[in-house]
CSV table of C-alpha atoms in Angstrom, one decimal:
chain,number,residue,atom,x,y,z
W,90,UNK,CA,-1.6,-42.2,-3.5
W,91,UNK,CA,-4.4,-41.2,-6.1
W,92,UNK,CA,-6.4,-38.2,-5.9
W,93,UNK,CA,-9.3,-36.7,-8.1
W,94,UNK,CA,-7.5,-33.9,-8.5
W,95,UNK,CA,-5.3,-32.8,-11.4
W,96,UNK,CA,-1.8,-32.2,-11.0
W,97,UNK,CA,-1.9,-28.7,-11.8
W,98,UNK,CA,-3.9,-28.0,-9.4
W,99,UNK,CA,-2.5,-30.0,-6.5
W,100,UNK,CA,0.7,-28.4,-7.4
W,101,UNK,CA,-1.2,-25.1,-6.9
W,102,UNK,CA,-2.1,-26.2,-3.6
W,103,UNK,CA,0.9,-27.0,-2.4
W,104,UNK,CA,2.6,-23.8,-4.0
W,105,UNK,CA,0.1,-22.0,-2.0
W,106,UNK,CA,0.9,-23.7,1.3
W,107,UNK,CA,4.4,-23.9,1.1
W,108,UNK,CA,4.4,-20.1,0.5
W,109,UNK,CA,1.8,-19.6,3.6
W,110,UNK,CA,4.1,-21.7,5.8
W,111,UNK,CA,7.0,-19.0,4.6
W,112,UNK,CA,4.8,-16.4,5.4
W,113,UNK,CA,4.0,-17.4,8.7
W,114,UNK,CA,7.4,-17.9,9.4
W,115,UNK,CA,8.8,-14.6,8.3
W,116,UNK,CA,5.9,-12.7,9.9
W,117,UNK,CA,7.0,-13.9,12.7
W,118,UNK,CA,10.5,-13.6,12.6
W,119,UNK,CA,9.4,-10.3,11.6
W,120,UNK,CA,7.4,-9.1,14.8
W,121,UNK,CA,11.1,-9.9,16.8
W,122,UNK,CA,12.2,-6.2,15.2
W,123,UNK,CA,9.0,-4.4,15.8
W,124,UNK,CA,9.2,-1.5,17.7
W,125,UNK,CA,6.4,-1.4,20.0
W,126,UNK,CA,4.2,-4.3,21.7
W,127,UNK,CA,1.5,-3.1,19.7
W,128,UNK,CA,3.5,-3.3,16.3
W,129,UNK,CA,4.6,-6.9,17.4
W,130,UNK,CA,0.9,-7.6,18.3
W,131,UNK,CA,-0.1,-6.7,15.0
W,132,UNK,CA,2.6,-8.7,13.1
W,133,UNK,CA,2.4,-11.6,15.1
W,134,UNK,CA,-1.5,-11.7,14.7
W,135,UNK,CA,-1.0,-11.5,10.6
W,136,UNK,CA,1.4,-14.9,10.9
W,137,UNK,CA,-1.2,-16.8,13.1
W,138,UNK,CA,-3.6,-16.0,10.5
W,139,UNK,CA,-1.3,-17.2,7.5
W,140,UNK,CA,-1.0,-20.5,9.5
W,141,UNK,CA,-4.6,-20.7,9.5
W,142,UNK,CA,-4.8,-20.6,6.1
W,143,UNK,CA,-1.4,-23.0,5.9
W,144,UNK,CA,-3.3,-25.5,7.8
W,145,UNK,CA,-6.7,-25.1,5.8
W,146,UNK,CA,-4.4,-25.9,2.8
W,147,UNK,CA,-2.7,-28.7,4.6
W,148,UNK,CA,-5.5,-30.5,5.4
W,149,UNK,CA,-7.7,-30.0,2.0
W,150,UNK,CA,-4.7,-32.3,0.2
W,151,UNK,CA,-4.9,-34.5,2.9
W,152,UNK,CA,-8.5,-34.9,2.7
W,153,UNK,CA,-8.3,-34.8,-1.2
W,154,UNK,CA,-5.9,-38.1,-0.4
W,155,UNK,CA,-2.5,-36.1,-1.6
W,156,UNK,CA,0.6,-36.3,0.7
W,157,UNK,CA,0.9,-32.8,1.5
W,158,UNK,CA,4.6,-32.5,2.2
W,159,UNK,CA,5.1,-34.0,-1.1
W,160,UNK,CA,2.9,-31.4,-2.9
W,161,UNK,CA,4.9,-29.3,-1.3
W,162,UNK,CA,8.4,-30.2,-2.1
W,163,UNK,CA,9.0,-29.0,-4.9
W,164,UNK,CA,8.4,-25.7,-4.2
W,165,UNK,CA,10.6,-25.4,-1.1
W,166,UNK,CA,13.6,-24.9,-2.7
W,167,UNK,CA,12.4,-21.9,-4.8
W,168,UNK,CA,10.4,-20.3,-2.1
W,169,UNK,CA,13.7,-20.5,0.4
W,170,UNK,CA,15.9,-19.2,-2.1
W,171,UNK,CA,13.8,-16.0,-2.5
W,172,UNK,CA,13.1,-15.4,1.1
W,173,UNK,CA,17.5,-16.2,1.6
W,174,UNK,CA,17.9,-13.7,-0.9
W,175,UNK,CA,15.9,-10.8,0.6
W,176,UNK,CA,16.7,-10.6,4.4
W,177,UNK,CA,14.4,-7.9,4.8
W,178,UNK,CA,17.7,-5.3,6.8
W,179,UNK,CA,15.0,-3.6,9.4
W,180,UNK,CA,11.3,-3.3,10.3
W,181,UNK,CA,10.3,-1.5,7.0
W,182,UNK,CA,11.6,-3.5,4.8
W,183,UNK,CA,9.8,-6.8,6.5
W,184,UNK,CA,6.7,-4.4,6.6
W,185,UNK,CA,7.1,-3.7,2.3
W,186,UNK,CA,8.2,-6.7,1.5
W,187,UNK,CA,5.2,-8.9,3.7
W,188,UNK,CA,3.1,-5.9,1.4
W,189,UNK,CA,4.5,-5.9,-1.7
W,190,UNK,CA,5.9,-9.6,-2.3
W,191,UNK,CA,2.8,-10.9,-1.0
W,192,UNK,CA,0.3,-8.4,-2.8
W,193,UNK,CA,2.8,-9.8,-6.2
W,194,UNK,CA,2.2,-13.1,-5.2
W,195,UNK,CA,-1.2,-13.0,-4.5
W,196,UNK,CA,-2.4,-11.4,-7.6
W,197,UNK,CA,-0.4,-13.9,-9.8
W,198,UNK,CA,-2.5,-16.8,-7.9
W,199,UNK,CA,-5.6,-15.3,-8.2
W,200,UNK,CA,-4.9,-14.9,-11.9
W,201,UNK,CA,-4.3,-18.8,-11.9
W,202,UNK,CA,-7.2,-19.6,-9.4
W,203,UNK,CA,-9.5,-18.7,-12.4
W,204,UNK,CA,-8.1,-21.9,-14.6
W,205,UNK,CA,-9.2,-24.5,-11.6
W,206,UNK,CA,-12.0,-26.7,-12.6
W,207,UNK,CA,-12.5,-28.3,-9.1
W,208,UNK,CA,-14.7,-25.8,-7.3
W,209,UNK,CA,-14.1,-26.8,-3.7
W,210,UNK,CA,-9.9,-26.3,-4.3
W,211,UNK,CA,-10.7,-23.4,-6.2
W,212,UNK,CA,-12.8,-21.9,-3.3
W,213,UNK,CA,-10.5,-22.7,-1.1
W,214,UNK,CA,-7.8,-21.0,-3.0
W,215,UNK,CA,-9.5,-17.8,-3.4
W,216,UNK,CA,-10.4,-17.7,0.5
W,217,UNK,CA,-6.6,-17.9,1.8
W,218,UNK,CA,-6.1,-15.4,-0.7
W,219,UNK,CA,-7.7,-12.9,1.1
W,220,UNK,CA,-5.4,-10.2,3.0
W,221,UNK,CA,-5.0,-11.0,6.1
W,222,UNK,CA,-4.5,-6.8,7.5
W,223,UNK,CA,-1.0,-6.5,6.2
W,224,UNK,CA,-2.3,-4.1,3.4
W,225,UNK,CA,-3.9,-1.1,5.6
W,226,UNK,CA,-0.7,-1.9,8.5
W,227,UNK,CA,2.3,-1.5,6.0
W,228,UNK,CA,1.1,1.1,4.6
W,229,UNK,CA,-0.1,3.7,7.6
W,230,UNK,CA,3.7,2.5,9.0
W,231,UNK,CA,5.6,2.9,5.9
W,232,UNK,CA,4.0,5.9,5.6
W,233,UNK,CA,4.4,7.5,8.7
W,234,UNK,CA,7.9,6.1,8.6
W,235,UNK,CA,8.8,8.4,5.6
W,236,UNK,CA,6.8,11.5,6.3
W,237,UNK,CA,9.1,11.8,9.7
W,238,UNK,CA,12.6,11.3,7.7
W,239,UNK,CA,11.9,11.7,3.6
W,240,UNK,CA,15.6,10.5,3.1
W,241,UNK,CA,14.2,7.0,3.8
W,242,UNK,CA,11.8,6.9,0.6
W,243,UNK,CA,14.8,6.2,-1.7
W,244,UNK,CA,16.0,3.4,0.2
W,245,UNK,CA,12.6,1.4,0.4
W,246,UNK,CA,11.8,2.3,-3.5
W,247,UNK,CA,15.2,0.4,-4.4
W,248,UNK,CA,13.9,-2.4,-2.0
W,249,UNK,CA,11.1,-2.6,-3.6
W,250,UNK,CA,12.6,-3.0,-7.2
W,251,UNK,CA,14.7,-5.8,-5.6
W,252,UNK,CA,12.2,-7.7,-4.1
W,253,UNK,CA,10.0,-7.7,-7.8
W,254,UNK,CA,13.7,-9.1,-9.4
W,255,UNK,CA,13.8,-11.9,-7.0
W,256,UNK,CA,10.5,-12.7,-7.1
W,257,UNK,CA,10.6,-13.0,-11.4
W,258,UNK,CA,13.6,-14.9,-10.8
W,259,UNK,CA,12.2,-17.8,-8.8
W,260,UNK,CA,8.9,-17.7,-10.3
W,261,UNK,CA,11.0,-18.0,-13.9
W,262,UNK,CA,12.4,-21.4,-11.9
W,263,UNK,CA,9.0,-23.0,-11.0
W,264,UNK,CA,7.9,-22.2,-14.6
W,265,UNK,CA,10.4,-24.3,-16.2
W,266,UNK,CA,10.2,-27.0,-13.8
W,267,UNK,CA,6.1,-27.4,-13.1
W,268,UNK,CA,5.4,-28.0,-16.7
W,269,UNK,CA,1.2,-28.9,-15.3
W,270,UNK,CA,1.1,-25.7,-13.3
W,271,UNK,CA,2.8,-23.2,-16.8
W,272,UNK,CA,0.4,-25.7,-18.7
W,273,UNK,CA,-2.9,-24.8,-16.6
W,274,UNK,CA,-2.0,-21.0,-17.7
W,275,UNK,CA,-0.5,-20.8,-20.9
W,276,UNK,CA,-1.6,-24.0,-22.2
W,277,UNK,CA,-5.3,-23.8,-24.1
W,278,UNK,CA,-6.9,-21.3,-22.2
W,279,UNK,CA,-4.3,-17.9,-22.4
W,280,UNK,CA,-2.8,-16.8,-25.7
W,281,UNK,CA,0.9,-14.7,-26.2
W,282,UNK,CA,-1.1,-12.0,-26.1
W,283,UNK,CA,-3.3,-12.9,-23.2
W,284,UNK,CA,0.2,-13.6,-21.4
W,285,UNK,CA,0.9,-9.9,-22.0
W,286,UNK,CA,-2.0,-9.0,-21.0
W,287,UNK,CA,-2.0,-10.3,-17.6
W,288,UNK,CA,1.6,-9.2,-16.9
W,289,UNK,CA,0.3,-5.2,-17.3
W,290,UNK,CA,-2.2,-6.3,-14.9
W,291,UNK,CA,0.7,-7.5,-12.4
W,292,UNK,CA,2.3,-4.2,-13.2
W,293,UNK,CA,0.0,-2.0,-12.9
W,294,UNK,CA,-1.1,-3.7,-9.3
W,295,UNK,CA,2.3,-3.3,-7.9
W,296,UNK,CA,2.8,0.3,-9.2
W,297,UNK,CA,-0.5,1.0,-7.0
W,298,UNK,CA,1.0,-0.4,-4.0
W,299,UNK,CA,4.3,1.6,-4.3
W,300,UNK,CA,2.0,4.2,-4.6
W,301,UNK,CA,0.2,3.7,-1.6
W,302,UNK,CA,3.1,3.5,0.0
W,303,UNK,CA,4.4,6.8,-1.2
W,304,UNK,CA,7.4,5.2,-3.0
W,305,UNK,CA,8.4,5.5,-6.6
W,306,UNK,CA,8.4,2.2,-8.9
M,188,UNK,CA,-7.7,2.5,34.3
M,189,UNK,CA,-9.1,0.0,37.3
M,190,UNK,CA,-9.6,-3.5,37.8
M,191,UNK,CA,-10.6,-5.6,40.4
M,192,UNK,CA,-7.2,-8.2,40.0
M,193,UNK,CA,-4.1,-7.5,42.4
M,194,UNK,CA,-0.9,-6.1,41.1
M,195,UNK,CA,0.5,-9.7,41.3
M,196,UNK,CA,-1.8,-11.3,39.4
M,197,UNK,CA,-1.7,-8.4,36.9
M,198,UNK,CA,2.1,-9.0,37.0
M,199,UNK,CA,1.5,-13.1,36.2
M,200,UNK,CA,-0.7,-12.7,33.5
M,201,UNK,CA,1.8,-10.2,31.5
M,202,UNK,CA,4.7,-11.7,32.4
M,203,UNK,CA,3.0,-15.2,30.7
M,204,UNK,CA,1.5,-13.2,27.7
M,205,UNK,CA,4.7,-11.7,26.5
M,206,UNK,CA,6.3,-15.2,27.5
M,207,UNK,CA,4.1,-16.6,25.1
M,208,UNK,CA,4.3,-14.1,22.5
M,209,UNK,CA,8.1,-14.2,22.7
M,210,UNK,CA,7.7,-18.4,22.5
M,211,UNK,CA,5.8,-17.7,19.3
M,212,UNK,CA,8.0,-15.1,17.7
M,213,UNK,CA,10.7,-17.7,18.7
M,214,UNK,CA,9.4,-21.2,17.6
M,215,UNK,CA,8.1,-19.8,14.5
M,216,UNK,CA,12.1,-18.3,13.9
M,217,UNK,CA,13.6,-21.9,14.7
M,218,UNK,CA,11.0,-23.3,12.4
M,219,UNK,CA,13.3,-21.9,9.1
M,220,UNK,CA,15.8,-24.0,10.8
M,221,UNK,CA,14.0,-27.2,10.5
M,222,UNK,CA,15.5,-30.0,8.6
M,223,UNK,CA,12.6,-31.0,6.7
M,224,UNK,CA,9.0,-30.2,6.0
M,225,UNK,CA,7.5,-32.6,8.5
M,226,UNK,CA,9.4,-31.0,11.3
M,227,UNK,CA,8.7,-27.8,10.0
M,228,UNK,CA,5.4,-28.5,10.3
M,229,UNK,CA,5.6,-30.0,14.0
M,230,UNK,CA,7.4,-26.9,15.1
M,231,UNK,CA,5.3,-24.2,13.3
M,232,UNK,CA,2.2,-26.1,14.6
M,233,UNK,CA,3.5,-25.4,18.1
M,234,UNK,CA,4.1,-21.9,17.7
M,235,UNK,CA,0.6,-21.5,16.6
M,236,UNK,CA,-0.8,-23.3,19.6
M,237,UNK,CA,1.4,-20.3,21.8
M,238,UNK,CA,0.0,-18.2,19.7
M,239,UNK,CA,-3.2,-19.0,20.8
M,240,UNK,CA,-2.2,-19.0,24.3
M,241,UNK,CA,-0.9,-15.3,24.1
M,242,UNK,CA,-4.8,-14.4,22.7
M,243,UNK,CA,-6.1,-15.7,25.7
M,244,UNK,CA,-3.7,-14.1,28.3
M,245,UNK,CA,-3.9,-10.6,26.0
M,246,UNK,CA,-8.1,-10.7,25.7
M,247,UNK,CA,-8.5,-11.6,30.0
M,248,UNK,CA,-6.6,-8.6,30.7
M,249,UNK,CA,-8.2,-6.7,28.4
M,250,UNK,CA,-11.8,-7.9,29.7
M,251,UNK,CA,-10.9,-7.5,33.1
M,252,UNK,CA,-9.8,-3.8,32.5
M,253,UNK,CA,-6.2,-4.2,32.8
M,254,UNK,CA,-4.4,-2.7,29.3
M,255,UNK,CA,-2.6,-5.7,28.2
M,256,UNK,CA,0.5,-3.5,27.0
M,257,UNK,CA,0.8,-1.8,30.4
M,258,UNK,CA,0.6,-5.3,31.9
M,259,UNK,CA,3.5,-6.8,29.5
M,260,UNK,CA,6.0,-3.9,29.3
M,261,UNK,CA,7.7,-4.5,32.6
M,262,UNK,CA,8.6,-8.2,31.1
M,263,UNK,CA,9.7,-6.8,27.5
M,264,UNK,CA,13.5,-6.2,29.2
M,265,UNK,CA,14.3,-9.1,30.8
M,266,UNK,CA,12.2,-11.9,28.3
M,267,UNK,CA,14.3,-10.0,25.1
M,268,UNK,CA,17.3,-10.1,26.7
M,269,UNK,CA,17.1,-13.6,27.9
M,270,UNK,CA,16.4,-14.7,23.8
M,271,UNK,CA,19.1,-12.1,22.7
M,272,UNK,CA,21.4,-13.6,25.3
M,273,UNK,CA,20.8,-17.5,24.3
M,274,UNK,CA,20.3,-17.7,20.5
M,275,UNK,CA,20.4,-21.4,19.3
M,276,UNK,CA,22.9,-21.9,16.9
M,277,UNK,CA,21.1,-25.2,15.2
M,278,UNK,CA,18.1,-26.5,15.1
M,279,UNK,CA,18.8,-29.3,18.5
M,280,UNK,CA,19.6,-26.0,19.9
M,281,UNK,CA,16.6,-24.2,19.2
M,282,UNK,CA,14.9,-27.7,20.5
M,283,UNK,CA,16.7,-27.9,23.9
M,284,UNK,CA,15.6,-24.6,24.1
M,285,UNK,CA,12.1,-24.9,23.3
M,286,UNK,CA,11.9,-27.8,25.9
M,287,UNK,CA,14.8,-27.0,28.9
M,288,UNK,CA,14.0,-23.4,28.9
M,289,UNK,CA,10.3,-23.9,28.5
M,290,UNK,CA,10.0,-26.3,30.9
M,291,UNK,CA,11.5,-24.4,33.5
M,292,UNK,CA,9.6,-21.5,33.3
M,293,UNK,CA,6.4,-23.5,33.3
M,294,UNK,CA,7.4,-25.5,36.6
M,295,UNK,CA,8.0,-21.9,38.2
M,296,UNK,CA,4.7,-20.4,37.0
M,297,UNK,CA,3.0,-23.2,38.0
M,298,UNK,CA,4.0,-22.8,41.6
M,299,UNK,CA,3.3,-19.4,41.6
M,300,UNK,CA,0.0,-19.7,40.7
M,301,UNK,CA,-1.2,-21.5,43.6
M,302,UNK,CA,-0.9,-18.5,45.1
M,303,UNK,CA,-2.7,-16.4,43.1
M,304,UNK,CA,-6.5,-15.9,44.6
M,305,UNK,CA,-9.0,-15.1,41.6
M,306,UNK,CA,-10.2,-18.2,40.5
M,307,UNK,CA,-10.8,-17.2,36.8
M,308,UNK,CA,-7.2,-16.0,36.3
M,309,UNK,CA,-5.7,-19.2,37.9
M,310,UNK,CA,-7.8,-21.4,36.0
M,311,UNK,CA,-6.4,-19.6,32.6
M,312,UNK,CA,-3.2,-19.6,33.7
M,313,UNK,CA,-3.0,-23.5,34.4
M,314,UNK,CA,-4.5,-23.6,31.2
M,315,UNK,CA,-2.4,-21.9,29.2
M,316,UNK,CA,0.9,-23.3,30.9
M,317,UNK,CA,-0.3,-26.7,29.2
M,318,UNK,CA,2.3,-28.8,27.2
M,319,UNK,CA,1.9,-27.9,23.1
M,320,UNK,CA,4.3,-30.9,22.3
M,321,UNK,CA,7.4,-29.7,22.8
M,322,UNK,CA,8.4,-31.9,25.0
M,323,UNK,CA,7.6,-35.6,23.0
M,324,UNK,CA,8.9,-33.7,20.3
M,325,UNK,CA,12.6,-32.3,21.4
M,326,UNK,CA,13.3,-36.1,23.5
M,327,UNK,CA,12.5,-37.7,19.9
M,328,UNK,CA,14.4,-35.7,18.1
M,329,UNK,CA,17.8,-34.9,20.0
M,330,UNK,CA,17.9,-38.6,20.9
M,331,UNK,CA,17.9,-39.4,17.6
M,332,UNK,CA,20.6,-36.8,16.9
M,333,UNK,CA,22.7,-38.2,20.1
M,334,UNK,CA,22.3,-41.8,18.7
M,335,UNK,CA,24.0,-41.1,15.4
M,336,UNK,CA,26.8,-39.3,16.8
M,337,UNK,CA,27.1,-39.7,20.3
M,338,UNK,CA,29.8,-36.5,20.4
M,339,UNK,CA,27.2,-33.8,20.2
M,340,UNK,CA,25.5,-34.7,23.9
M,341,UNK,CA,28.5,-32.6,25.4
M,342,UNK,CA,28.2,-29.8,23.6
M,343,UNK,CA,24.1,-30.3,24.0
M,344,UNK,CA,24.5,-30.4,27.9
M,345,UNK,CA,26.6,-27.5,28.2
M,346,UNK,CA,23.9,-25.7,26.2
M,347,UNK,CA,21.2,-26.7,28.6
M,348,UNK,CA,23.6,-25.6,31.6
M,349,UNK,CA,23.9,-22.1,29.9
M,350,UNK,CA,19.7,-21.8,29.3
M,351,UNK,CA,19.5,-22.4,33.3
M,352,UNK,CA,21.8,-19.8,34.2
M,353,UNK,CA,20.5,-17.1,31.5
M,354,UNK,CA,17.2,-17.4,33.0
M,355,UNK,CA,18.6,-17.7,36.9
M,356,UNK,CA,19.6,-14.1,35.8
M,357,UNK,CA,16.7,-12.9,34.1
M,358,UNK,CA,14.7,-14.5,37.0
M,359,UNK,CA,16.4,-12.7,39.4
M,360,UNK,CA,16.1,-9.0,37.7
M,361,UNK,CA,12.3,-9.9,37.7
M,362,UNK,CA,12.1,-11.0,41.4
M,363,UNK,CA,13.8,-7.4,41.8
M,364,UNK,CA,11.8,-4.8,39.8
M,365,UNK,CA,8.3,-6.6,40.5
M,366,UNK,CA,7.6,-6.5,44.6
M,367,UNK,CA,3.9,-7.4,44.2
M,368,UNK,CA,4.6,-10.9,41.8
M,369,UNK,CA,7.8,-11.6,44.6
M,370,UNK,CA,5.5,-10.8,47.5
M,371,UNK,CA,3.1,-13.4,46.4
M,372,UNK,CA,5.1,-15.9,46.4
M,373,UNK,CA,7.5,-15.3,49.7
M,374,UNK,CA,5.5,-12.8,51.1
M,375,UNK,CA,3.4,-14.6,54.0
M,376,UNK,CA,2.6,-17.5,52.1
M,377,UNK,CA,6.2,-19.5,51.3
M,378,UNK,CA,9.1,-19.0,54.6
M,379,UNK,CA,13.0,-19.7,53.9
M,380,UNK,CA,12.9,-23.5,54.2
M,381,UNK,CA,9.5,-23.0,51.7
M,382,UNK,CA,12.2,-22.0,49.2
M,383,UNK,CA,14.6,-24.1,49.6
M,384,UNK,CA,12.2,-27.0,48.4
M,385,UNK,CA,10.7,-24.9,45.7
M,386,UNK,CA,14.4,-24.6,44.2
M,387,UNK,CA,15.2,-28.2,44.9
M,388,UNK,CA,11.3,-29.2,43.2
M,389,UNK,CA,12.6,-27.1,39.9
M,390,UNK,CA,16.2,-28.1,40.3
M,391,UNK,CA,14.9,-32.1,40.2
M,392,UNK,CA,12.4,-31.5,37.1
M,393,UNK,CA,15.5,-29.5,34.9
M,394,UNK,CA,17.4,-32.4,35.7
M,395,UNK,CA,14.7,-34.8,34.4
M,396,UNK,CA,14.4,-33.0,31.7
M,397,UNK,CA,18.1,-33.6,30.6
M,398,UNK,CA,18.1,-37.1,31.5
M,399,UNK,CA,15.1,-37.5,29.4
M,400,UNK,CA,16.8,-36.4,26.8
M,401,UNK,CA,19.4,-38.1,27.5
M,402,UNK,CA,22.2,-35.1,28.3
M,403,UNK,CA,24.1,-34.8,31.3
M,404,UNK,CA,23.6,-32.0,34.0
């Protein structure tokens, strides 16, 4: 199959749908430990909107005449092994880490969004980026959740550190592997120094969230 | 709050919204078990479809004055605890599931709702009771798993025997608690012998359903 499009940013596209597939799924698994109908309401609406944007994804590559499932694959086994390796233990912890994983991952996408030349993919790309309501939710919950029992706060900080460490881990993994996709950011367009720059802006992002949520970084 | 539907139809609209929120929540968990992308895909598609469903249950209660929360809660204890009570322990599980159990519910709903007066709410509820794929789906698939190793249909049909009898129990909590939904359906309009043949109709389509995929009963 040949496409117009590079491979950097087909592998973009399927980074980003593979990841909104995950999401979708874990939402959803999510809503099963809500407490209310209302809490699962509002969790299970956030998943249906990340398969929107899955499917919007899905069908732009198929349009664009890539196979889908195989710009896909080679992000499956990274994206698994981060979601296996943080089993979010209750409610909260799915609520911080649909929050603060996604709000990482996000960020780090938009960042590369910028390098795309093709401007429907990159239009695209900056449109399923947009938060679906899990911002304003996680954080009234999380904080209500901690106002009512402060012990809690130490707990969900420590998760929070976790699910960063994870996170740099697997996005290490796809670095080495997707030399286009490392190429696209480091290559040509972003100095060492430019590098550095944009991980203070990473940092500095997710320190505002823990913030929001009333939880130390 | 007031509305101009009867208690049972009230009753057959919640029990179906949190039926289809639960068949989200569920497909969209069995989804991480799928084997591969493309079925991944075919199941998470699904869920999005039930998804959709639940919407159109949740917003017709809501437009017709009836608080769709209110509505669902009496179903929240015996739809968790049928899930809690049959958890899938593959993915041919979590299909048999998504088909047998499914299937079974729909077939009783869809005799209920004859009897259900306001033509608005009937014509939804047909609507909503609609096939998503499952079944084309879960025949393809566990025959395929039966054909390369012909030992699993045992433990398969003992599965499907457990689903029937989970839900029997289920059913039968429901059919106490709820007077106005049991009413409607024995009350005036069905006699004994009415029954009778309503058992025997679901009893037949189960049993097709197993044959079809290829299981004993």
């Amino acid at each position: 199959m040949t496409s117009r499009l590079d491979p950097a940013t087909i592998d973009l596209l399927g980074v980003l749908a593979y990841g909104e597939l995950t999401a979708f799924e874990r939402l959803a698994t999510d809503a099963r430990l809500a407490p209310t109908i209302s809490d699962k309401h509002a969790l299970a609406s956030m998943a249906a909107a990340e398969f929107d944007h899955y499917q919007r994804l899905y069908e732009h590559l198929r349009d664009e005449g890539v196979d889908p499932e195989q710009a896909m694959a080679p992000f499956v086994g990274p994206l698994d092994a981060f979601h296996d390796s943080t089993p979010p233990n209750d409610w909260l912890e799915g609520l911080i880490k649909a929050y603060v994983g996604d709000g990482l991952a996000t960020d780090f996408y938009r960042e590369v969004a910028v390098f795309v030349k093709d401007e429907p993919a990159r239009a695209l790309i900056l449109d399923v980026l947009a938060d679906t309501g899990q911002a304003s939710f996680a954080v009234a919950k999380v904080t209500q959740a901690t106002l009512a029992d402060p012990k809690v706060a130490g707990r969900l900080a420590l998760w929070g550190r976790r699910l960063v460490g994870e996170a740099l881990i697997q996005a290490q993994r796809v670095a080495v592997e997707r030399d286009a996709l490392t190429e696209l950011l480091v290559g040509g367009s972003m100095d060492l120094a430019g590098i550095g720059r944009l991980l203070t802006r990473l940092t500095d992002n997710h320190t505002a969230r823990m913030k929001a949520l009333g939880l130390q970084t």
